Amino acid sequence: MKETLAYYICSMNKEIVVSGIRSTGYLHLGNYFGAIQNYVLMQENYECYFFVADYHALTTHPDPKLLKANVYRVVAENIASGLDPNKVALYAQSDIPEIPELYLMLNMLAYKGELEKVPTFKEKVRSQPDNVNAGLLTYPVLMAADILIQRAVKVPVGKDQEQHLEMARNFANRFNTRYGQEFFPEPQVFRFNQSAVKIMSLDGNGKMSKSENVNATIYLSDDDDTIRKKIMKAKTDSGPTEHNSVMPDYIQNLFLLMDLTAKPGIADTFRSQFNNCTIRFGDMKKQLAEDMVAFVRPIREHAANLQADETAIKKILKDGAEKARAGASKTIEGARKLIGINYY
Ligand code: ADP
Ligand code: TRP
């Protein structure tokens, strides 16, 4: 209770930030550098609402036995990565009943045609043709509800989510126009450094992700030897034959990972070797493997300790939901009134 009060006092007048991560599996370096690292930076200066998007995860019908463990793991790995539940509201989407209520309202303002055109939906239709459910179609509406329920103005997400954000702005504007008031602000994508970090899969095929390219994705829960094995197997080639050659994207990705995890200067040494054609990728990967092991180990160990303490995780989720519901209930009350749902 004390923390909640402290949270309210220091969050007064700060810009509101919302972001979510789906509980669809193990978090990886892409989630860390693309999302969580931004969350950790933002917690000092913004009023932050970070949540586990467990309803969004239902679109792919997860095994009920795994769902809870997945939610707990996302919470533990976020905290182990530096998020402080005393500074932010950290909660499960399904603990905020105002979200599905706003989702229902916004669904009346979302059109089948525009939803069918969303690239992430089209991609799911291709990849899971046997399960094209309405939840997939309305995924951007639920995401808009997550954001608008807190009347957030900044949303730290990767490049792949920009279109969803644009839809959230459209729904906000449509609501405002229909009900004649600037009720919802327009949420904007937010990043500390302008260029979005995108971590590719180590086999060079697509991005690191929770469920694809598992052997070429480094998870925050991977043990030391698994990390070493994955890095040593990363795609390379026989090396450049001309000075200052253009780097293939899978080599650029290894350099990016080195920039993000090694001591300053190390990546530059290998970069000069690349530029004068003396680089040995085996040596570079050995160095990267050790830096990556040292980077992931403390996060993995901290997360494992937290996950072992279910009572602590439950308390974090409960406190987070309490903080998130304070603003959410005000928003839903206002939205109901504007729509005309105020009978008593
Ligand atoms: P996943 O695609 O692994 O299931 P989510 O869709 O839950 O991950 O994404 C959570 C956050 O992590 C989003 O902000 C997303 O942009 C970011 N993210 C996911 N994968 C990557 C990646 N490979 N590189 C950079 N950011 C990523
Ligand atoms: N769709 C996001 C993703 O796949 C997760 C998400 C759900 C989210 N609701 C959100 C992100 C609200 C930011 C804000 O990464």
mmCIF file with all atom_site columns, C-alpha atoms in Angstrom, residues 63-138:
data_model
loop_
_atom_site.group_PDB
_atom_site.id
_atom_site.type_symbol
_atom_site.label_atom_id
_atom_site.label_alt_id
_atom_site.label_comp_id
_atom_site.label_asym_id
_atom_site.label_entity_id
_atom_site.label_seq_id
_atom_site.pdbx_PDB_ins_code
_atom_site.Cartn_x
_atom_site.Cartn_y
_atom_site.Cartn_z
_atom_site.occupancy
_atom_site.B_iso_or_equiv
_atom_site.pdbx_formal_charge
_atom_site.auth_seq_id
_atom_site.auth_comp_id
_atom_site.auth_asym_id
_atom_site.auth_atom_id
_atom_site.pdbx_PDB_model_num
ATOM 1  C CA . ASP A 1 63  ? -1.939  -24.909 -23.266 1.00 0.00 ? 63  ASP A CA 1
ATOM 2  C CA . PRO A 1 64  ? -3.708  -23.758 -20.046 1.00 0.00 ? 64  PRO A CA 1
ATOM 3  C CA . LYS A 1 65  ? -1.078  -25.575 -17.999 1.00 0.00 ? 65  LYS A CA 1
ATOM 4  C CA . LEU A 1 66  ? 1.650   -23.399 -19.518 1.00 0.00 ? 66  LEU A CA 1
ATOM 5  C CA . LEU A 1 67  ? -0.078  -20.027 -19.487 1.00 0.00 ? 67  LEU A CA 1
ATOM 6  C CA . LYS A 1 68  ? 0.498   -19.213 -15.829 1.00 0.00 ? 68  LYS A CA 1
ATOM 7  C CA . ALA A 1 69  ? 4.170   -20.227 -15.923 1.00 0.00 ? 69  ALA A CA 1
ATOM 8  C CA . ASN A 1 70  ? 4.609   -18.080 -19.028 1.00 0.00 ? 70  ASN A CA 1
ATOM 9  C CA . VAL A 1 71  ? 3.020   -15.049 -17.353 1.00 0.00 ? 71  VAL A CA 1
ATOM 10 C CA . TYR A 1 72  ? 5.139   -15.470 -14.219 1.00 0.00 ? 72  TYR A CA 1
ATOM 11 C CA . ARG A 1 73  ? 8.281   -15.846 -16.328 1.00 0.00 ? 73  ARG A CA 1
ATOM 12 C CA . VAL A 1 74  ? 7.623   -12.660 -18.299 1.00 0.00 ? 74  VAL A CA 1
ATOM 13 C CA . VAL A 1 75  ? 7.187   -10.772 -15.005 1.00 0.00 ? 75  VAL A CA 1
ATOM 14 C CA . ALA A 1 76  ? 10.340  -12.294 -13.483 1.00 0.00 ? 76  ALA A CA 1
ATOM 15 C CA . GLU A 1 77  ? 12.454  -11.689 -16.589 1.00 0.00 ? 77  GLU A CA 1
ATOM 16 C CA . ASN A 1 78  ? 11.338  -8.059  -16.838 1.00 0.00 ? 78  ASN A CA 1
ATOM 17 C CA . ILE A 1 79  ? 12.309  -7.438  -13.225 1.00 0.00 ? 79  ILE A CA 1
ATOM 18 C CA . ALA A 1 80  ? 15.589  -9.328  -13.635 1.00 0.00 ? 80  ALA A CA 1
ATOM 19 C CA . SER A 1 81  ? 16.307  -7.057  -16.615 1.00 0.00 ? 81  SER A CA 1
ATOM 20 C CA . GLY A 1 82  ? 16.033  -3.977  -14.414 1.00 0.00 ? 82  GLY A CA 1
ATOM 21 C CA . LEU A 1 83  ? 12.348  -3.073  -14.221 1.00 0.00 ? 83  LEU A CA 1
ATOM 22 C CA . ASP A 1 84  ? 11.392  -1.936  -10.730 1.00 0.00 ? 84  ASP A CA 1
ATOM 23 C CA . PRO A 1 85  ? 7.796   -2.788  -9.745  1.00 0.00 ? 85  PRO A CA 1
ATOM 24 C CA . ASN A 1 86  ? 7.899   0.050   -7.207  1.00 0.00 ? 86  ASN A CA 1
ATOM 25 C CA . LYS A 1 87  ? 8.509   2.562   -9.966  1.00 0.00 ? 87  LYS A CA 1
ATOM 26 C CA . VAL A 1 88  ? 6.129   1.152   -12.587 1.00 0.00 ? 88  VAL A CA 1
ATOM 27 C CA . ALA A 1 89  ? 2.797   -0.629  -12.646 1.00 0.00 ? 89  ALA A CA 1
ATOM 28 C CA . LEU A 1 90  ? 3.606   -4.191  -13.732 1.00 0.00 ? 90  LEU A CA 1
ATOM 29 C CA . TYR A 1 91  ? 0.470   -6.261  -14.257 1.00 0.00 ? 91  TYR A CA 1
ATOM 30 C CA . ALA A 1 92  ? -1.393  -8.898  -16.234 1.00 0.00 ? 92  ALA A CA 1
ATOM 31 C CA . GLN A 1 93  ? -3.786  -7.610  -18.917 1.00 0.00 ? 93  GLN A CA 1
ATOM 32 C CA . SER A 1 94  ? -6.464  -10.072 -17.761 1.00 0.00 ? 94  SER A CA 1
ATOM 33 C CA . ASP A 1 95  ? -6.458  -8.486  -14.266 1.00 0.00 ? 95  ASP A CA 1
ATOM 34 C CA . ILE A 1 96  ? -7.877  -5.266  -15.699 1.00 0.00 ? 96  ILE A CA 1
ATOM 35 C CA . PRO A 1 97  ? -11.563 -5.874  -16.588 1.00 0.00 ? 97  PRO A CA 1
ATOM 36 C CA . GLU A 1 98  ? -11.815 -2.317  -17.951 1.00 0.00 ? 98  GLU A CA 1
ATOM 37 C CA . ILE A 1 99  ? -9.624  -3.376  -20.900 1.00 0.00 ? 99  ILE A CA 1
ATOM 38 C CA . PRO A 1 100 ? -12.104 -5.876  -22.416 1.00 0.00 ? 100 PRO A CA 1
ATOM 39 C CA . GLU A 1 101 ? -14.925 -3.378  -21.797 1.00 0.00 ? 101 GLU A CA 1
ATOM 40 C CA . LEU A 1 102 ? -13.136 -0.662  -23.762 1.00 0.00 ? 102 LEU A CA 1
ATOM 41 C CA . TYR A 1 103 ? -12.200 -3.265  -26.397 1.00 0.00 ? 103 TYR A CA 1
ATOM 42 C CA . LEU A 1 104 ? -15.906 -3.978  -26.876 1.00 0.00 ? 104 LEU A CA 1
ATOM 43 C CA . MET A 1 105 ? -16.670 -0.277  -27.254 1.00 0.00 ? 105 MET A CA 1
ATOM 44 C CA . LEU A 1 106 ? -13.841 0.241   -29.748 1.00 0.00 ? 106 LEU A CA 1
ATOM 45 C CA . ASN A 1 107 ? -14.895 -2.819  -31.754 1.00 0.00 ? 107 ASN A CA 1
ATOM 46 C CA . MET A 1 108 ? -17.996 -0.866  -32.760 1.00 0.00 ? 108 MET A CA 1
ATOM 47 C CA . LEU A 1 109 ? -15.713 1.729   -34.354 1.00 0.00 ? 109 LEU A CA 1
ATOM 48 C CA . ALA A 1 110 ? -13.361 -0.731  -36.101 1.00 0.00 ? 110 ALA A CA 1
ATOM 49 C CA . TYR A 1 111 ? -14.166 -1.919  -39.602 1.00 0.00 ? 111 TYR A CA 1
ATOM 50 C CA . LYS A 1 112 ? -13.717 -5.380  -41.044 1.00 0.00 ? 112 LYS A CA 1
ATOM 51 C CA . GLY A 1 113 ? -12.030 -4.020  -44.177 1.00 0.00 ? 113 GLY A CA 1
ATOM 52 C CA . GLU A 1 114 ? -9.309  -2.109  -42.338 1.00 0.00 ? 114 GLU A CA 1
ATOM 53 C CA . LEU A 1 115 ? -8.661  -4.986  -39.937 1.00 0.00 ? 115 LEU A CA 1
ATOM 54 C CA . GLU A 1 116 ? -8.273  -7.474  -42.789 1.00 0.00 ? 116 GLU A CA 1
ATOM 55 C CA . LYS A 1 117 ? -5.621  -5.259  -44.370 1.00 0.00 ? 117 LYS A CA 1
ATOM 56 C CA . VAL A 1 118 ? -3.273  -5.298  -41.353 1.00 0.00 ? 118 VAL A CA 1
ATOM 57 C CA . PRO A 1 119 ? 0.023   -6.996  -42.350 1.00 0.00 ? 119 PRO A CA 1
ATOM 58 C CA . THR A 1 120 ? 0.336   -8.953  -39.077 1.00 0.00 ? 120 THR A CA 1
ATOM 59 C CA . PHE A 1 121 ? -3.172  -10.360 -39.630 1.00 0.00 ? 121 PHE A CA 1
ATOM 60 C CA . LYS A 1 122 ? -2.401  -11.312 -43.228 1.00 0.00 ? 122 LYS A CA 1
ATOM 61 C CA . GLU A 1 123 ? 0.782   -13.008 -42.044 1.00 0.00 ? 123 GLU A CA 1
ATOM 62 C CA . LYS A 1 124 ? -1.207  -15.063 -39.475 1.00 0.00 ? 124 LYS A CA 1
ATOM 63 C CA . VAL A 1 125 ? -3.741  -16.054 -42.118 1.00 0.00 ? 125 VAL A CA 1
ATOM 64 C CA . ARG A 1 126 ? -0.801  -17.460 -44.094 1.00 0.00 ? 126 ARG A CA 1
ATOM 65 C CA . SER A 1 127 ? 0.964   -19.112 -41.168 1.00 0.00 ? 127 SER A CA 1
ATOM 66 C CA . GLN A 1 128 ? -2.060  -20.563 -39.306 1.00 0.00 ? 128 GLN A CA 1
ATOM 67 C CA . PRO A 1 129 ? -4.829  -21.029 -41.903 1.00 0.00 ? 129 PRO A CA 1
ATOM 68 C CA . ASP A 1 130 ? -6.724  -23.441 -39.602 1.00 0.00 ? 130 ASP A CA 1
ATOM 69 C CA . ASN A 1 131 ? -7.108  -20.865 -36.833 1.00 0.00 ? 131 ASN A CA 1
ATOM 70 C CA . VAL A 1 132 ? -8.117  -17.520 -38.318 1.00 0.00 ? 132 VAL A CA 1
ATOM 71 C CA . ASN A 1 133 ? -10.226 -16.512 -35.332 1.00 0.00 ? 133 ASN A CA 1
ATOM 72 C CA . ALA A 1 134 ? -11.966 -13.178 -34.666 1.00 0.00 ? 134 ALA A CA 1
ATOM 73 C CA . GLY A 1 135 ? -9.454  -12.456 -31.875 1.00 0.00 ? 135 GLY A CA 1
ATOM 74 C CA . LEU A 1 136 ? -6.691  -12.379 -34.468 1.00 0.00 ? 136 LEU A CA 1
ATOM 75 C CA . LEU A 1 137 ? -8.690  -10.031 -36.643 1.00 0.00 ? 137 LEU A CA 1
ATOM 76 C CA . THR A 1 138 ? -9.420  -7.664  -33.774 1.00 0.00 ? 138 THR A CA 1
#
